[in-house]
XYZ file of C-alpha atoms in Angstrom:
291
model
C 40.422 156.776 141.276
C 42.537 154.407 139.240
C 44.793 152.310 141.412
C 48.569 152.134 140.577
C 48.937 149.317 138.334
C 52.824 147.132 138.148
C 53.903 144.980 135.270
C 56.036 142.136 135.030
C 57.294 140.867 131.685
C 58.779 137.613 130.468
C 59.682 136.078 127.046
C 55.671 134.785 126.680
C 53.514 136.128 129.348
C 52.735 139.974 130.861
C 51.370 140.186 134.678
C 49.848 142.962 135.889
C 49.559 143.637 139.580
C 47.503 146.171 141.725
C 48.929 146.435 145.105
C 46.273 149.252 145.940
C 43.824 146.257 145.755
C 44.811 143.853 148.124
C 48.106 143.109 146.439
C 45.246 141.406 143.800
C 46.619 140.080 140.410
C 44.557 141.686 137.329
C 45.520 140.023 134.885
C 48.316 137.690 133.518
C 48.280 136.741 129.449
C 50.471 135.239 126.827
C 52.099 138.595 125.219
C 51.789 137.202 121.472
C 48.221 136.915 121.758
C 46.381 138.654 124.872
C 44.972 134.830 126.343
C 43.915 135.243 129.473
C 45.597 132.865 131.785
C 43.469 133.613 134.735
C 40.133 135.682 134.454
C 40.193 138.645 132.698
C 40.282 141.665 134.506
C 38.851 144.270 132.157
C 38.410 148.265 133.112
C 35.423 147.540 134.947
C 36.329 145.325 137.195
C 39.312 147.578 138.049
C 37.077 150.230 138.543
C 35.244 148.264 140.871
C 38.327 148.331 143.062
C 36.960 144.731 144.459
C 39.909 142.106 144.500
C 36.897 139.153 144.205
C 36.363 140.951 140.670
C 40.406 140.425 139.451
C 42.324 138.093 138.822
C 43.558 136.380 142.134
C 43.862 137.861 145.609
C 45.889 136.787 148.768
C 44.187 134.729 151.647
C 45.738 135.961 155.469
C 46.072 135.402 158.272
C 43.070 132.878 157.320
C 41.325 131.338 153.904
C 37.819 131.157 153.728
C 34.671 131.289 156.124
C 34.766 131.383 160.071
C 31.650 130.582 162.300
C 30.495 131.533 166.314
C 31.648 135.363 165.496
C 35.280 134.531 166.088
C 37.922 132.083 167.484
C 39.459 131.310 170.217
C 43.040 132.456 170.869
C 45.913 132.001 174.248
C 45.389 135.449 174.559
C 41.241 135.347 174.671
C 38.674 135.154 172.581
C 38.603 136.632 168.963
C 35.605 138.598 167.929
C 35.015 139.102 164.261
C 32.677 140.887 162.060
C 31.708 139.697 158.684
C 33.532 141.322 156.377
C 32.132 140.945 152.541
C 28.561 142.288 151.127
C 28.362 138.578 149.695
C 28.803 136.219 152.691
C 27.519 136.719 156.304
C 30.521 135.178 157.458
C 33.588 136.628 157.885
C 35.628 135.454 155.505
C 39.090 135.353 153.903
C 41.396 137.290 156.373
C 42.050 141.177 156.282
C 44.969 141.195 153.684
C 43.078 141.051 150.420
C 40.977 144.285 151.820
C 44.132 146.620 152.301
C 46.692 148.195 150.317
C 49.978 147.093 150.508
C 52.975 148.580 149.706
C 55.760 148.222 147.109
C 59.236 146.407 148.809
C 61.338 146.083 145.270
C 60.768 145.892 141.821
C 63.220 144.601 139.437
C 62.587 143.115 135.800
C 61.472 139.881 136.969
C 60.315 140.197 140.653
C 58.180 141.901 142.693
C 57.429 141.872 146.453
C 54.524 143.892 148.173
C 54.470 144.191 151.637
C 51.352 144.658 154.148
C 52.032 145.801 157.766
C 48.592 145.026 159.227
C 46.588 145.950 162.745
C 43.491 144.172 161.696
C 42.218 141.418 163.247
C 45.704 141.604 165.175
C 49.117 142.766 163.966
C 50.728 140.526 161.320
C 52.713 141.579 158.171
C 52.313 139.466 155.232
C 54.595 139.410 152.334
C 53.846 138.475 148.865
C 56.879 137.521 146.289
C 55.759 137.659 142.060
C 58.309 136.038 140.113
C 58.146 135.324 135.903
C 60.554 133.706 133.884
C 59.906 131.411 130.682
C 56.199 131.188 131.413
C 56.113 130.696 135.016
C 54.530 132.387 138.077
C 55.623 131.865 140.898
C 53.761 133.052 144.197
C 55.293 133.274 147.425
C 52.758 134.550 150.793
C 54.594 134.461 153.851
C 53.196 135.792 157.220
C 55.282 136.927 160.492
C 53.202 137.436 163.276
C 53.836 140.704 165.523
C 51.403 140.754 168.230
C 52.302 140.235 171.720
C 49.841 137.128 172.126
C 50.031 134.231 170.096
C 47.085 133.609 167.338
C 46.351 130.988 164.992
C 47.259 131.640 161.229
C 46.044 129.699 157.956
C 47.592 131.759 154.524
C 45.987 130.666 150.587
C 45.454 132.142 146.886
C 42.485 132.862 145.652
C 43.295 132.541 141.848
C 39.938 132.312 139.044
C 40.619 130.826 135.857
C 38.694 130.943 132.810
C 36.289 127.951 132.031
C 34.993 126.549 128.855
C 33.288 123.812 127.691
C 36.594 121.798 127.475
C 38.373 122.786 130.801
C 40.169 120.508 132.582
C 41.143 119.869 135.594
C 43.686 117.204 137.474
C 44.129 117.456 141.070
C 44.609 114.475 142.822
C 43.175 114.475 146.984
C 41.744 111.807 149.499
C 39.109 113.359 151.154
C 36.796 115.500 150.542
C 34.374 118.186 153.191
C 30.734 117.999 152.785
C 29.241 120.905 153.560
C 25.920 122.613 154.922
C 23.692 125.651 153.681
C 26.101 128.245 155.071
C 28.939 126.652 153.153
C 30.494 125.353 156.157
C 31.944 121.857 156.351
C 30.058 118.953 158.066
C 31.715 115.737 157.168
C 34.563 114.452 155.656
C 34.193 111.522 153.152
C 36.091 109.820 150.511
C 35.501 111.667 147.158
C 32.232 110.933 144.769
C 32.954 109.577 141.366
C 32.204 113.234 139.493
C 34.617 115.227 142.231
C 37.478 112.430 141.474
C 40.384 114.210 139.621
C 43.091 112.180 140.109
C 43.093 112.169 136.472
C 42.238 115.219 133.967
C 38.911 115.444 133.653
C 35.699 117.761 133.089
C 34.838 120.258 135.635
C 31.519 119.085 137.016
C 28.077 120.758 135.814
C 26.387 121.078 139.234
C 27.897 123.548 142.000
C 30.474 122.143 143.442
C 32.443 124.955 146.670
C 34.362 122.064 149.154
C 37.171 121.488 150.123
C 39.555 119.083 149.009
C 41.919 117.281 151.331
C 45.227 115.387 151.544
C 46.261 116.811 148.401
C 49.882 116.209 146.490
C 50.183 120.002 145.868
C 50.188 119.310 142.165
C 47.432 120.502 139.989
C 47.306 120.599 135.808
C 44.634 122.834 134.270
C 44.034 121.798 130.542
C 42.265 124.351 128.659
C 42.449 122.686 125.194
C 39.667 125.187 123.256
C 41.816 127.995 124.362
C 44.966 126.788 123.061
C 46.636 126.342 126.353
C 47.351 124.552 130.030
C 48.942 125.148 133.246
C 51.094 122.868 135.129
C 50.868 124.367 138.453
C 52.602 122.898 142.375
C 51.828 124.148 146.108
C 53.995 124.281 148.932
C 52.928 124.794 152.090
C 49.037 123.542 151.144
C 47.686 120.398 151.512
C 44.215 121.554 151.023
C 42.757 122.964 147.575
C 38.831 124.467 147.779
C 37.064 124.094 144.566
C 34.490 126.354 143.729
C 32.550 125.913 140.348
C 30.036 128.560 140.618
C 26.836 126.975 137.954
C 26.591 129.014 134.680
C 29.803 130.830 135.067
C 32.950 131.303 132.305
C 34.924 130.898 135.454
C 35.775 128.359 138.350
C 38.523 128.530 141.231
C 40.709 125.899 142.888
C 42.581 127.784 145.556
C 46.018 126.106 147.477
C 44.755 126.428 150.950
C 47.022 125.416 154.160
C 43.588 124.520 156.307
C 40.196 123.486 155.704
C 37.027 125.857 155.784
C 36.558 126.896 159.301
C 39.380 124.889 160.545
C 39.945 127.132 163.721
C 36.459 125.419 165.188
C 37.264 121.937 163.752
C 39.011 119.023 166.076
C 42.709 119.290 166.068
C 42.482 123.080 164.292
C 43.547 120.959 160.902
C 46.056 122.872 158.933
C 46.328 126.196 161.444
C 49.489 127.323 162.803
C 49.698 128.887 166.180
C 52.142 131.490 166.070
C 54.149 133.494 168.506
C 55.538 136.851 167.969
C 58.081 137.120 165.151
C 57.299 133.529 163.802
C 56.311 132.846 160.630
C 54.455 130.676 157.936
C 54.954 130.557 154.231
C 52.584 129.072 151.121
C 54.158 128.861 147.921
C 52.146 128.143 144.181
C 53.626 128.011 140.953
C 51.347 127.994 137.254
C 53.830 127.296 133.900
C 51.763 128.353 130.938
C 52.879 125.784 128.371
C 51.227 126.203 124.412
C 48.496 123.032 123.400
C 47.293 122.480 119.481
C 43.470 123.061 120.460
């Protein structure tokens, strides 16, 4: 069944939006010419009705991977299941795997809404705004349960890569990580993962993640004709995945570090009570560049 697909228009880009699908982006291009901005979502992947196959997804009431089977909350112990046919860790929340629902929809805005039981109750709140070329995200997550539980919130956005992408996205520190993808050490940053100026996305596999970042990030892609000036709030972690062989790589604004609810300190997590809330903003301006 075809999910129910929203647009949003301004004077030089289109987004479509499938709240069906986890609230997932499926695509958002430049309306004179059809470039993809982010990864283009063609029928198939919408068929697939997979958010990891679209565009970008939301990341709550955690990002990423989570070891031991769970976490520890006031309230007890948190058992979780893994959740995704391609990781055997549970991974990236509940709210990307639910529908949400519509709150408004005016010419320029759009907010989806997801009241959620699963792993606990939450509702999580995503704002899509476009005006002269820029997107502007807004996730936002009240906790309703009656015990406290530690949150984390991201975006999971892909972006097209070519032979010329690249990337500026100035951090500190970056994790090290073992087979399972979970983080073991955190060092300064090698030569090729140093990005503090625009450079070439590296040729090996690179999935860490990144820390003490500024929140800014600038995207170059000079063969396609185009780059994105894009800001977090709310995230001073990004996790860079460039998958080997791919036309596509991720950075993702991130408010915690991979498996953060089992590292010292909980880096990044907020412990919330009921009714409180957290918010993570990102922002991408598409802005034309003579290839």
């Amino acid at each position: 069944m075809t999910p129910t697909l929203l647009e949003l228009e301004d004077e030089l880009t289109r987004l479509t939006l499938a709240p069906e699908l986890g609230a997932s982006i499926v695509n958002w291009t430049v309306r004179s010419t059809g470039q993809p901005l982010l990864r283009h979502s063609d029928q198939h992947a919408l068929n697939t009705g997979l958010p990891g196959k679209l565009a970008c997804y939301p990341l709550a009431p955690w990002s990423n991977r989570i070891a031991e089977g769970g976490f520890d909350c006031p309230g007890g112990w948190l058992a979780l299941t893994p959740n995704s046919l391609t990781d055997p860790l549970p991974i990236h929340g509940s709210a990307w795997q639910q529908p949400w629902q519509i709150v408004s929809h005016t010419c320029d805005e759009i907010v989806l809404q997801l009241d959620s039981t699963t792993p606990f109750a939450y509702r999580a709140r995503q704002r899509f705004h476009l005006s002269e070329g820029k997107l502007s995200i807004g996730l936002q997550v009240t906790h309703l349960a009656e015990h406290a539980a530690w949150h984390g919130l991201g975006l999971h956005p892909y972006f097209p890569r070519t032979a010329g992408t690249r990337l500026q996205a100035q951090a500190r520190q970056v994790w090290l990580c073992d087979s399972a993808k979970l983080p073991t050490q955190l060092t300064s940053i090698p030569k090729d993962w140093d990005f503090s100026q625009p450079r070439a996305l590296p040729e090996t596999l690179v999935d860490n993640g990144f820390c003490a970042w500024d929140g800014h990030c600038l995207i170059q892609q000079p063969k396609l004709g185009y780059e994105l000036e894009c800001q977090a709030t709310g995230s001073d972690y990004y996790l860079l995945s460039c998958p080997e062989g791919l036309e596509f790589f991720c950075i993702e604004p991130v408010s915690h570090p991979v498996n953060a609810h089992h590292l010292p300190g909980r880096p990044g997590l907020r412990l919330l009570e009921q009714g409180q809330s957290a918010e993570l903003g990102f922002s991408l301006r598409y802005r034309y560049a003579n290839s």
